[in-house]
Coordinates of C-alpha atoms in Angstrom, one line a residue:
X1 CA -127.4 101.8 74.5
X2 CA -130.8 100.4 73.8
X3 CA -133.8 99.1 75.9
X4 CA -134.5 96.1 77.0
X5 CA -137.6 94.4 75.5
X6 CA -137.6 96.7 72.1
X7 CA -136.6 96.1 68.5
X8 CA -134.9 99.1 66.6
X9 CA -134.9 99.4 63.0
X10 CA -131.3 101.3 64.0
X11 CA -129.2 100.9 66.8
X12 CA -126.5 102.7 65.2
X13 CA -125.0 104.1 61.3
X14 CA -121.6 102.7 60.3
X15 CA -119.3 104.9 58.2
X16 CA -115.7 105.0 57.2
X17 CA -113.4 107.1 59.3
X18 CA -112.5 110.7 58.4
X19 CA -110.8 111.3 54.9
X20 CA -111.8 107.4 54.3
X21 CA -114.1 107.1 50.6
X22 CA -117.3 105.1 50.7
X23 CA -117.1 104.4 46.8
X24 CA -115.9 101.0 47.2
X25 CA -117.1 99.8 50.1
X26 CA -119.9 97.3 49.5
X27 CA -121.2 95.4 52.8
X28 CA -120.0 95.8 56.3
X29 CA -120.2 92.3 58.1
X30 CA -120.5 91.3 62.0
X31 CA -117.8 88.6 62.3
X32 CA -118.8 87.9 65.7
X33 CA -120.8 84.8 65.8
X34 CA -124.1 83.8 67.8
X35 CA -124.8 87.6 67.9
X36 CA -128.7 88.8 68.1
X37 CA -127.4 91.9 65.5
X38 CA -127.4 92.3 61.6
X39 CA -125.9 95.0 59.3
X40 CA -127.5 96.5 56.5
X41 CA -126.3 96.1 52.9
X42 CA -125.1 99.3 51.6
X43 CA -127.2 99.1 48.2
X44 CA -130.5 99.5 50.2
X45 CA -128.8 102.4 52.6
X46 CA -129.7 105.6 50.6
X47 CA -126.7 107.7 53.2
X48 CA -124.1 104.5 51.9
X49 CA -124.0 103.9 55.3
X50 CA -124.3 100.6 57.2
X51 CA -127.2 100.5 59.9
X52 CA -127.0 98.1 63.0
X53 CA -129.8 96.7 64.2
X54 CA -131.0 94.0 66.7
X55 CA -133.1 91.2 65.2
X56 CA -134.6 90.2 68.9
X57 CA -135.8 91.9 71.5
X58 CA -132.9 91.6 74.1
X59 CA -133.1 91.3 78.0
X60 CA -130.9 92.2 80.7
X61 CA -131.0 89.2 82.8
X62 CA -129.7 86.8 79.9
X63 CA -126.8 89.3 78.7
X64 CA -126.3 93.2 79.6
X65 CA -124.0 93.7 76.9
X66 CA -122.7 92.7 73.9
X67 CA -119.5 93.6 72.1
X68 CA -119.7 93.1 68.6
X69 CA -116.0 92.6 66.0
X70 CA -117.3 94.6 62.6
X71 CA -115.4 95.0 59.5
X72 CA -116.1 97.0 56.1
X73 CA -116.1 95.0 52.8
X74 CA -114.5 96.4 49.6
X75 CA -116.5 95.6 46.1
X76 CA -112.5 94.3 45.2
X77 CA -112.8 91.7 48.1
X78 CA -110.3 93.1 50.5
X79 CA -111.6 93.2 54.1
X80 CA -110.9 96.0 56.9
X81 CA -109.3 95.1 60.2
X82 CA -112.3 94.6 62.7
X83 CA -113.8 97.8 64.8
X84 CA -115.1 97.1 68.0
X85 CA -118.8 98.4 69.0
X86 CA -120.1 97.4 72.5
X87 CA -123.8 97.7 72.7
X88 CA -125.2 97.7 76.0
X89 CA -128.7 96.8 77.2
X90 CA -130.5 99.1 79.8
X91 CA -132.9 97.2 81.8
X92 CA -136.8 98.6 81.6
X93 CA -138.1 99.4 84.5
X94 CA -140.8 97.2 85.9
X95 CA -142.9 97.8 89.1
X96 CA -141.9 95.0 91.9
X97 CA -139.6 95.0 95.1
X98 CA -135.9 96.0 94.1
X99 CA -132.5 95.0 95.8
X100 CA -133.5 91.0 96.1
X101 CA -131.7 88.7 96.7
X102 CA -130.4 86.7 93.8
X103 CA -128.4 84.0 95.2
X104 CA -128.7 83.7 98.7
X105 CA -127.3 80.4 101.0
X106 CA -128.5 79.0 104.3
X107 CA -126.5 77.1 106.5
X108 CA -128.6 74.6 108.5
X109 CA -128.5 75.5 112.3
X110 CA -128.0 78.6 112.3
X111 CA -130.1 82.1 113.1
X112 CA -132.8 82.7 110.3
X113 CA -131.8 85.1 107.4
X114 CA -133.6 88.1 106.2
X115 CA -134.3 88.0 102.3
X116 CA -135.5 91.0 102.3
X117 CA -133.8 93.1 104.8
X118 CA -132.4 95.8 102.1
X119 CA -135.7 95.7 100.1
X120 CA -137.9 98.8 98.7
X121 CA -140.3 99.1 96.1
X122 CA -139.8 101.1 92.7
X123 CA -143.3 102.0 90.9
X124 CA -141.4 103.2 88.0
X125 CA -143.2 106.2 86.3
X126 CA -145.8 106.0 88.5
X127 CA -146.6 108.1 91.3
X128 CA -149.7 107.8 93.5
X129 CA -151.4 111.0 95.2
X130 CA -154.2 109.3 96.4
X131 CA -154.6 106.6 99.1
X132 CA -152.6 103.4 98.2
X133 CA -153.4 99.6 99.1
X134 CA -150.9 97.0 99.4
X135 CA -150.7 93.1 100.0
X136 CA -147.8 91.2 100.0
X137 CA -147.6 87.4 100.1
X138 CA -143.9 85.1 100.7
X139 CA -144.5 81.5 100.3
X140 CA -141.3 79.5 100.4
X141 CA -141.3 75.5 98.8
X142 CA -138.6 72.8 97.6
X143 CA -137.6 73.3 94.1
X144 CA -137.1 70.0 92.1
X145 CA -139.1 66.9 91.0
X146 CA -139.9 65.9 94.5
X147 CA -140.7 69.6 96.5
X148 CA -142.2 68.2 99.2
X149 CA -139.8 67.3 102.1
X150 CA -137.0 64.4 101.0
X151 CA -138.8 61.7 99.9
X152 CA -135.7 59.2 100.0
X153 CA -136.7 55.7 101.7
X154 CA -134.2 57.3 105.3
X155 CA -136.0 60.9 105.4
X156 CA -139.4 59.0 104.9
X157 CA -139.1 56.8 107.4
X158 CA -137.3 59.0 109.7
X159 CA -140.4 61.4 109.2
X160 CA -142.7 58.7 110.6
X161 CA -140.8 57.6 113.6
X162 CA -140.4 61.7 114.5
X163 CA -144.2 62.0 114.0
X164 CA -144.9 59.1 115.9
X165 CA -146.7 57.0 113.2
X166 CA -148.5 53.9 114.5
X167 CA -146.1 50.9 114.3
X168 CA -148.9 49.3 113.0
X169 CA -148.4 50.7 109.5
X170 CA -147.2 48.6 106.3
X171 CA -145.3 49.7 103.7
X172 CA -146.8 48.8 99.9
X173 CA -143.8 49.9 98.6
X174 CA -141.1 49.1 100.3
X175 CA -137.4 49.2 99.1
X176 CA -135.6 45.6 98.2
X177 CA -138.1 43.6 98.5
X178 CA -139.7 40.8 95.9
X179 CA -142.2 43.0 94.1
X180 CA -140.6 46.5 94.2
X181 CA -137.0 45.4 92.8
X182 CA -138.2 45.5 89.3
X183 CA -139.8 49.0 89.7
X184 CA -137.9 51.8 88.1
X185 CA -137.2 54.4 90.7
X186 CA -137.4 57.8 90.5
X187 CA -133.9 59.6 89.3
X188 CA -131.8 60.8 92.7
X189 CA -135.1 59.3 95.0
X190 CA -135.0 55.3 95.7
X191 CA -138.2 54.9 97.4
X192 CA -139.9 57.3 94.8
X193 CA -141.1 55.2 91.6
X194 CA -141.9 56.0 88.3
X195 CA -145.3 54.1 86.6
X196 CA -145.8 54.7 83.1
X197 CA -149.2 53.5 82.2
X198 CA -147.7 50.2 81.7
X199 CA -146.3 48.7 85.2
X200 CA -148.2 47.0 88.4
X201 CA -147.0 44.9 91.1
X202 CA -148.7 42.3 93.3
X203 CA -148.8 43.2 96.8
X204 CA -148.1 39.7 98.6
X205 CA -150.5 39.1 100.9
X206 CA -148.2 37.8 103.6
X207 CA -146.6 41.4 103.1
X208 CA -149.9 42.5 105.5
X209 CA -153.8 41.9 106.2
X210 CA -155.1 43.9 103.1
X211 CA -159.1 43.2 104.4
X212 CA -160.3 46.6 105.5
X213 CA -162.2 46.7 108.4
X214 CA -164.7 49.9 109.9
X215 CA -161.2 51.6 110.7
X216 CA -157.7 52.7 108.3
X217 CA -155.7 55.1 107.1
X218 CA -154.2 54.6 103.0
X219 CA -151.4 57.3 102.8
X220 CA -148.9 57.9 99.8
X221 CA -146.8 61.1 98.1
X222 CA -148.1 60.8 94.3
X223 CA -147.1 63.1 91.6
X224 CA -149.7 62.9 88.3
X225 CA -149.6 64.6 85.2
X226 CA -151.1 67.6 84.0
X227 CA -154.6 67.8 83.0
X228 CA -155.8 64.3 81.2
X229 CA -159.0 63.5 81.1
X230 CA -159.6 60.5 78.7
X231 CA -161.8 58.7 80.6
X232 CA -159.6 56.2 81.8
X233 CA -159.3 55.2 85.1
X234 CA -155.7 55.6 87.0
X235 CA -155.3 52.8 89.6
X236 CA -152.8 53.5 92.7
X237 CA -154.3 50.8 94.6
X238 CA -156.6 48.3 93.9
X239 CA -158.0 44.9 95.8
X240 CA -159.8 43.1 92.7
X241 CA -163.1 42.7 92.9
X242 CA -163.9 45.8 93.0
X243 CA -163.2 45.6 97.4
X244 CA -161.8 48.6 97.3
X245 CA -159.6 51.2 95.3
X246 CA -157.7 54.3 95.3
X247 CA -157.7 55.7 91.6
X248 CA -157.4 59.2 89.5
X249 CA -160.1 59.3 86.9
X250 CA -160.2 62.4 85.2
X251 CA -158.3 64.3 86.9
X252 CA -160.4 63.3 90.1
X253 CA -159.0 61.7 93.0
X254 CA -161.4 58.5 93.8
X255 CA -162.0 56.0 96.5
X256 CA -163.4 53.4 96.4
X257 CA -165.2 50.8 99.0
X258 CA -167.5 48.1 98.9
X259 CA -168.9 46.5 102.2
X260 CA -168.2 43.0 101.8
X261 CA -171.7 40.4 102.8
X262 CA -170.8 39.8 106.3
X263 CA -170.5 43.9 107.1
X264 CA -174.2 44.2 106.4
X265 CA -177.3 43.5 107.8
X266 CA -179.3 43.4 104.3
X267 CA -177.7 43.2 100.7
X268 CA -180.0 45.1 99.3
X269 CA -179.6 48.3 101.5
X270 CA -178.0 51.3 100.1
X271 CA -174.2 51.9 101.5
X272 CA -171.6 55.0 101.2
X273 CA -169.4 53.3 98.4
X274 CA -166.8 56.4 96.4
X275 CA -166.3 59.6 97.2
X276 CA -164.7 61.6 94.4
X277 CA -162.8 64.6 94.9
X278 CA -162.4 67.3 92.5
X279 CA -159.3 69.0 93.5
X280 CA -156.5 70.8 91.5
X281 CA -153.6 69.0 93.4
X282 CA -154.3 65.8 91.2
X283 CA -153.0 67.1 87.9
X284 CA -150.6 69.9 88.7
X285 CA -147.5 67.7 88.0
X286 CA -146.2 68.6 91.4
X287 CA -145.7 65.9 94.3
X288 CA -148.3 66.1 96.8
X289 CA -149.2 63.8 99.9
X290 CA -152.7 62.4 100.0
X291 CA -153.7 60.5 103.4
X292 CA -157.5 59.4 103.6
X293 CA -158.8 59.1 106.8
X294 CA -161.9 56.4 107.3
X295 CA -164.1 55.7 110.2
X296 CA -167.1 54.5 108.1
X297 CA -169.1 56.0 106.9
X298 CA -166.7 59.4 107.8
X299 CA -164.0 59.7 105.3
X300 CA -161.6 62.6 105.6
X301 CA -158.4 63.3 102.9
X302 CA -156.1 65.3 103.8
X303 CA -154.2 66.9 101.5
X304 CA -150.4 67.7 102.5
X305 CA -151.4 67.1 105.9
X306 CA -155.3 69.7 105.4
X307 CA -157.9 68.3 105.5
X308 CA -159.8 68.6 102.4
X309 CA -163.5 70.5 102.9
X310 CA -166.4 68.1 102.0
X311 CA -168.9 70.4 100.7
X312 CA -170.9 69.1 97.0
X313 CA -168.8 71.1 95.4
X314 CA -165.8 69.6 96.1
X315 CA -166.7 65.9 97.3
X316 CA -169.4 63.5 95.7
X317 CA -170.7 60.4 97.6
X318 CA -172.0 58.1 95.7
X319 CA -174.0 55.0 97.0
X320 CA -173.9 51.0 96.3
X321 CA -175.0 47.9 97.3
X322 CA -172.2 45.8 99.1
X323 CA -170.7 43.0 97.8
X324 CA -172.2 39.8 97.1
X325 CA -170.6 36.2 98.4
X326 CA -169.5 33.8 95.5
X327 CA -168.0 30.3 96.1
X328 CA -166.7 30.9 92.4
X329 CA -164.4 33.9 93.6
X330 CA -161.1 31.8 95.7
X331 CA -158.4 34.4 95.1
X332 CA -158.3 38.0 95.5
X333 CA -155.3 40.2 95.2
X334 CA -154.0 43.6 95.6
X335 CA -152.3 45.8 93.7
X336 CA -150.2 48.9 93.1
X337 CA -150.1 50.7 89.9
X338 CA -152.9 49.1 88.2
X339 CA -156.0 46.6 88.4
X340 CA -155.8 42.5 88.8
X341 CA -157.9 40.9 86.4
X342 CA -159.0 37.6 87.8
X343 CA -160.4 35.9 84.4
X344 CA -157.8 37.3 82.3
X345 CA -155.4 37.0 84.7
X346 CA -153.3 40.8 83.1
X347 CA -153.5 44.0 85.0
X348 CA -155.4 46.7 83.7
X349 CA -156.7 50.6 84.4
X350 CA -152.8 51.6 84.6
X351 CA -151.5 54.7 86.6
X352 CA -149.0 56.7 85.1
X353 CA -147.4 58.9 87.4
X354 CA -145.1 58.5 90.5
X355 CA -145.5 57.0 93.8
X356 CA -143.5 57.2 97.3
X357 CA -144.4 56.2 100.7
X358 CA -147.7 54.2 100.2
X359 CA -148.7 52.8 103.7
X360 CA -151.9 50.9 104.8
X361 CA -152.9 51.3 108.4
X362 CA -155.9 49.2 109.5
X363 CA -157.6 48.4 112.6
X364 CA -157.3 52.2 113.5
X365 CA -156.9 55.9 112.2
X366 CA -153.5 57.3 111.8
X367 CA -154.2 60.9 114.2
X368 CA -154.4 64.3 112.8
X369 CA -151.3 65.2 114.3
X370 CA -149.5 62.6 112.6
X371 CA -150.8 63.6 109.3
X372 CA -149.9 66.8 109.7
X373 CA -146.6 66.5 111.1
X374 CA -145.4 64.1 108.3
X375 CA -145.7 67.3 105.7
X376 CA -143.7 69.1 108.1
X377 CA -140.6 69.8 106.2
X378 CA -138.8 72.5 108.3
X379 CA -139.3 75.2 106.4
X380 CA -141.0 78.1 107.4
X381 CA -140.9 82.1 107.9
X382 CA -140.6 83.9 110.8
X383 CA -142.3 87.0 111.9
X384 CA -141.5 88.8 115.6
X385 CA -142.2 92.1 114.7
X386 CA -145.6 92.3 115.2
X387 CA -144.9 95.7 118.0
X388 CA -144.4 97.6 114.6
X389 CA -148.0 97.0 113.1
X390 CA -149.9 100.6 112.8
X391 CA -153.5 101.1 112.2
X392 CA -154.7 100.2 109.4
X393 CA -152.5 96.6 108.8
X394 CA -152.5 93.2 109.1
X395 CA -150.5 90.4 108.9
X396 CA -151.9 86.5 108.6
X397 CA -149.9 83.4 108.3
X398 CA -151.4 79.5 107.1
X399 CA -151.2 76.4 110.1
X400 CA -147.7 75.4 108.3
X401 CA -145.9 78.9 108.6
X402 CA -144.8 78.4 105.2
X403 CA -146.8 81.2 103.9
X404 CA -147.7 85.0 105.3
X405 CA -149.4 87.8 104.1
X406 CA -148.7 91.6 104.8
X407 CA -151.9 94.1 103.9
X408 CA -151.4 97.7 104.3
X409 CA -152.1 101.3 102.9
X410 CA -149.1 102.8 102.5
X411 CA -145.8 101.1 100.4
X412 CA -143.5 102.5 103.6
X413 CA -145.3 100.8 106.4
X414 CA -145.9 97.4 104.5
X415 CA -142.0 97.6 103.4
X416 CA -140.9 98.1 106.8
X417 CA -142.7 94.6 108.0
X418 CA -141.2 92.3 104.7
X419 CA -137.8 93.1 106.1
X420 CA -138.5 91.9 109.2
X421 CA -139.5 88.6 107.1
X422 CA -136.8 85.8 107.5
X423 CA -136.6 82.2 106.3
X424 CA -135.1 79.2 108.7
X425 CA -135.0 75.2 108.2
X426 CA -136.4 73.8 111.8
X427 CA -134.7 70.3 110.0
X428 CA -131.3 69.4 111.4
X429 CA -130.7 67.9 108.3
X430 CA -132.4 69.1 105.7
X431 CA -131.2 68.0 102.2
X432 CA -128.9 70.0 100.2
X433 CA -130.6 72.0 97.3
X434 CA -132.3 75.3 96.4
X435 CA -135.8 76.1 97.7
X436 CA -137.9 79.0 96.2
X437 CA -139.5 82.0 98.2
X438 CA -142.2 83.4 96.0
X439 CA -143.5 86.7 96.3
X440 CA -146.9 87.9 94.9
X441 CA -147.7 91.7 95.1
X442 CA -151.6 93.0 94.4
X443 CA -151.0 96.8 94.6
X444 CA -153.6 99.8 93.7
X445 CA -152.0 103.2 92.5
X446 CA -155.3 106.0 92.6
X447 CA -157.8 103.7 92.9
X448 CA -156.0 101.5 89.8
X449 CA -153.9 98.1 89.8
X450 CA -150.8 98.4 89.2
X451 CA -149.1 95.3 87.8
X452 CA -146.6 93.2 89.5
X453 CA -145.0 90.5 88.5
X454 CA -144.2 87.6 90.5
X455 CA -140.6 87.5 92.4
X456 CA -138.7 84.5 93.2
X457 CA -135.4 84.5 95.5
X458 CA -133.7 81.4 95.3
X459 CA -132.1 80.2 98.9
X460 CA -129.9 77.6 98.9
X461 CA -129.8 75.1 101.7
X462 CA -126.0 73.8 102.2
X463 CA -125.3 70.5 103.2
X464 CA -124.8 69.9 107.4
X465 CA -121.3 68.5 108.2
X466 CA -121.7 66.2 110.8
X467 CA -119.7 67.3 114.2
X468 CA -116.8 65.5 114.5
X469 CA -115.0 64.8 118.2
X470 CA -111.2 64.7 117.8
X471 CA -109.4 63.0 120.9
X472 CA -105.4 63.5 120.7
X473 CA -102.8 63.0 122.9
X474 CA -100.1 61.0 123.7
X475 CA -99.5 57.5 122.0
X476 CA -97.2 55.6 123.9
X477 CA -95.8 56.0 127.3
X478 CA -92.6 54.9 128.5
X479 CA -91.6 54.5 132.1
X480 CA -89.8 52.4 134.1
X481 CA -91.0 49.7 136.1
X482 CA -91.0 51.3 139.2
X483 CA -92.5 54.0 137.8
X484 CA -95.4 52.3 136.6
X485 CA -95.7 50.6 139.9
X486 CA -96.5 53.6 141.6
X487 CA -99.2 55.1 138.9
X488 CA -98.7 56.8 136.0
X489 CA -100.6 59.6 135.0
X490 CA -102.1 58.1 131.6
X491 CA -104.6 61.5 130.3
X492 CA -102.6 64.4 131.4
X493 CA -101.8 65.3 127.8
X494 CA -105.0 64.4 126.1
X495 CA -107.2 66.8 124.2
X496 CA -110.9 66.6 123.4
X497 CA -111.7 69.0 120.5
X498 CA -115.0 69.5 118.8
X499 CA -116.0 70.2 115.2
X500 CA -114.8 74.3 115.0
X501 CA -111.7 73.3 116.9
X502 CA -112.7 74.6 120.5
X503 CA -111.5 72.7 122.9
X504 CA -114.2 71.2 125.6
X505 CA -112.4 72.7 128.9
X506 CA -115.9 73.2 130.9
X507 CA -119.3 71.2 132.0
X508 CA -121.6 73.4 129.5
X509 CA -119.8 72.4 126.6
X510 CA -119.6 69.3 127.4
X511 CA -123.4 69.1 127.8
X512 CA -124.1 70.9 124.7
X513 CA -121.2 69.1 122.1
X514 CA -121.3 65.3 123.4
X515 CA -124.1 62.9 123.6
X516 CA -122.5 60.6 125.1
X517 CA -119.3 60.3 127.4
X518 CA -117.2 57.7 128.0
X519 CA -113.8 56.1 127.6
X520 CA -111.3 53.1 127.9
X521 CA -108.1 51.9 128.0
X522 CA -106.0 48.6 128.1
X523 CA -102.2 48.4 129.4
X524 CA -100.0 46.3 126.6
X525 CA -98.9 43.1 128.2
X526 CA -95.9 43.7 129.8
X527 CA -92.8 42.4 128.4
X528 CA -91.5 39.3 129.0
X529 CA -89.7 38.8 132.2
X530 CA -90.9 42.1 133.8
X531 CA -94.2 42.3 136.1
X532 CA -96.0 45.0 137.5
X533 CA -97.6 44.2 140.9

């Protein structure tokens, strides 16, 4: 056995078996391939035995054991049938939350599960005699490219009409139409496209009114690169001119808006004109949902669905004058992606990242509520054990319930609330795939940290089978005439069975399973020569 994590200059000495000579034996060879092990050659052994040692550090969760096929060498060339040697890795203890989940599945509907109901936590070595402090935090989020709700063109759209977006809004980037057919989309996401520093459409201006007024709302899910500052200036949306623009410039997330010459009084006052935000949601290379909010001269971003603080540190306002009239400028035109250049007539300032969802809502705001409810995904943890907080602990959750936080003094009490911690999916269809619940542990052992890695459980969502209404029964009929003159019983052997085969046989079922009730039926045509009054 050896230890995880640790290189040994010998695992273990090879030697022939009892009454078995050494003399002419001169290598001993692991015939086992793709094996982290060597042996020794004999002529630097002083014993004249082999030694086995590992040439990596190994680690439980890629293999716990490895059985290795050795054989002796003789200096005349013949070769010993194989010996087997199983070396086995122990794991080294680390200081974290034991008995985790490794694979656990969610089934859509159903009550919430508890990740963490068989949970305790191992400090090793360590043991604590004076007062310990604890705080735990479980975040849960979407693995994958796009962790941020489903950002397919039906779960988008879907999202809008369930959060009650105005019907006022325009999608820039809508799916099958003129300007978006040549856009490459992003792998498994149609309405998610990819710009690589080198694409921009032209928004037609039929498509919408693109002239901003004193009220609108610019919304889109954009994923950007990791840190980049070059200097260059990122474009998601542009009206030449320099009307207005919505741009990453440095890993800054920048608006721009000029008042045009009829929205002013004087063109040489001083206006409101960007406001730059330094946040680190622009290059963290995950997807994020940026909506900014403007009744000039208040602009509000929200930031998957918060709004962002506005204090100097974070937000700069710079002023400008507004635009000047020209009878020389006739065309203006937006963009996504990139910047029109009128006298050149080529786009320029490039984004490279991806885009979903870009919407323009003018004449009005788009409402708090909205914003926040379109980062809704479904996802959250559940807490109802707040009877078994004692003195001395706290428990705090963030708006989306998609993050908590357990603080305690003592590892038992602060254990016993994480199992009451459970994980549910509010969305009736949420799409198939594994989300992430992340656990971060700051713990103090005598007054000292003790370190904790971060946990992950992975929790797999399965995919919802629609319910399904089977009605059987009876095809075809036969009776006599007279028979049918009188009445036939038509439904007497029909069945109506719902998705687990349980037969609907009373009103609350019925309520509960069907949407909508109803049936027909039409007599065959009688055959010729026979009538049925």
């Amino acid at each position: 056995m050896i230890k995880e994590g640790t290189l040994y200059d010998s695992v273990l000495k090879l030697k022939p078996a009892v009454g078995k000579s050494t003399k002419n034996i001169c290598a001993y060879e692991i015939v086992t391939p793709g094996v982290p092990f060597s042996v020794n050659d004999l002529a630097i052994v002083v014993s004249l035995t082999g030694t086995l040692r590992n040439t990596k550090a190994l680690s439980v969760s890629v293999q716990k054991s490895y059985i290795l096929s050795i054989v002796a060498k003789h200096c005349d060339g013949l070769v010993s049938k194989p010996v087997m040697v199983n070396v086995q890795v122990n794991a080294m203890c680390a200081n974290g939350w034991k008995e985790l989940p490794t694979d656990q599945e969610y089934t859509p509907g159903n009550k919430p599960i508890f990740p963490f109901a068989d949970t305790w936590f191992d400090t090793c070595s360590a043991s604590c005699e004076k007062e310990e402090t604890m705080a735990v935090t479980v975040s849960v989020e979407s693995d994958g490219a796009m962790n941020t709700c489903d950002h397919d063109a039906s779960s988008i759209q879907s999202q809008r009409d369930m959060c009650g977006a105005s019907p006022s809004t325009v999608d820039l980037l809508p799916m099958g139409k003129s300007w978006t057919k040549d856009l490459k989309p992003v792998k498994g996401h149609e309405a998610a496209y990819n710009f690589d520093g080198k694409t921009a459409v032209k928004v037609p201006s039929e498509n919408s009114n693109h002239t901003l007024g004193k009220f609108f709302t610019i919304a889109t899910w954009m994923q950007h690169g990791l840190e980049k500052k070059d200097g260059h200036k990122e474009h998601i949306l542009c009206m030449n001119r320099h009307h207005y623009a919505l741009f990453v410039h440095n890993c800054r997330l920048v608006f721009l808006l000029r008042k045009e010459a009829n929205q002013v009084k004087s063109l040489e006052s001083f206006q409101p004109a960007e406001w730059r935000w330094s946040i680190p949601h622009v290059c963290d290379a995950k997807w994020h949902h940026y909506a900014i909010s403007v009744s000039y001269p208040q602009v509000t971003l929200y930031v998957d669905g918060q709004a962002i603080q506005t204090d100097k540190e974070v937000v700069s306002v710079v002023d400008d004058w507004a635009m000047h009239s020209s009878s020389k400028v006739t065309f203006e035109q937006l963009t996504v992606g990139g910047c029109w250049k009128g006298e050149s007539k080529s786009f320029g300032y490039f984004f490279d990242g991806q885009l979903a969802g870009l919407t323009l809502l003018t004449g009005t705001t788009e409402t708090e509520r909205t914003i926040k409810c379109m980062n809704s995904c479904g996802e959250k943890l559940q807490f109802n054990a707040m009877h078994k907080l004692t003195v001395g602990m706290s428990i705090s959750f963030n708006t989306g319930l998609t993050e908590l936080t357990i603080r305690g003094n003592d590892v038992d009490d602060v254990k016993m609330l994480l199992r009451e911690v459970g994980y549910a999916n509010t969305n009736g269809h949420p799409k198939p795939g594994y989300r992430t619940v992340r656990v971060k542990t700051n713990a103090t052992c005598d007054g000292k940290p003790l370190p904790v890695q971060e946990q992950k459980i992975p929790i797999l969502a399965n995919a919802v089978v629609d319910p399904k209404i089977t009605i059987s029964g009876v095809g075809l009929k036969q009776r006599t005439v007279a028979e049918f003159a009188l009445g036939v019983d038509v439904f007497t052997e029909v069945m109506i069975l719902s998705d687990p085969g349980k037969e609907l046989d009373n009103q609350e079922n019925r309520i509960n399973k069907l949407d909508i009730e109803g049936s027909s039926f039409t007599p065959l045509t009688c055959s010729p020569g026979h009538t049925v009054d």
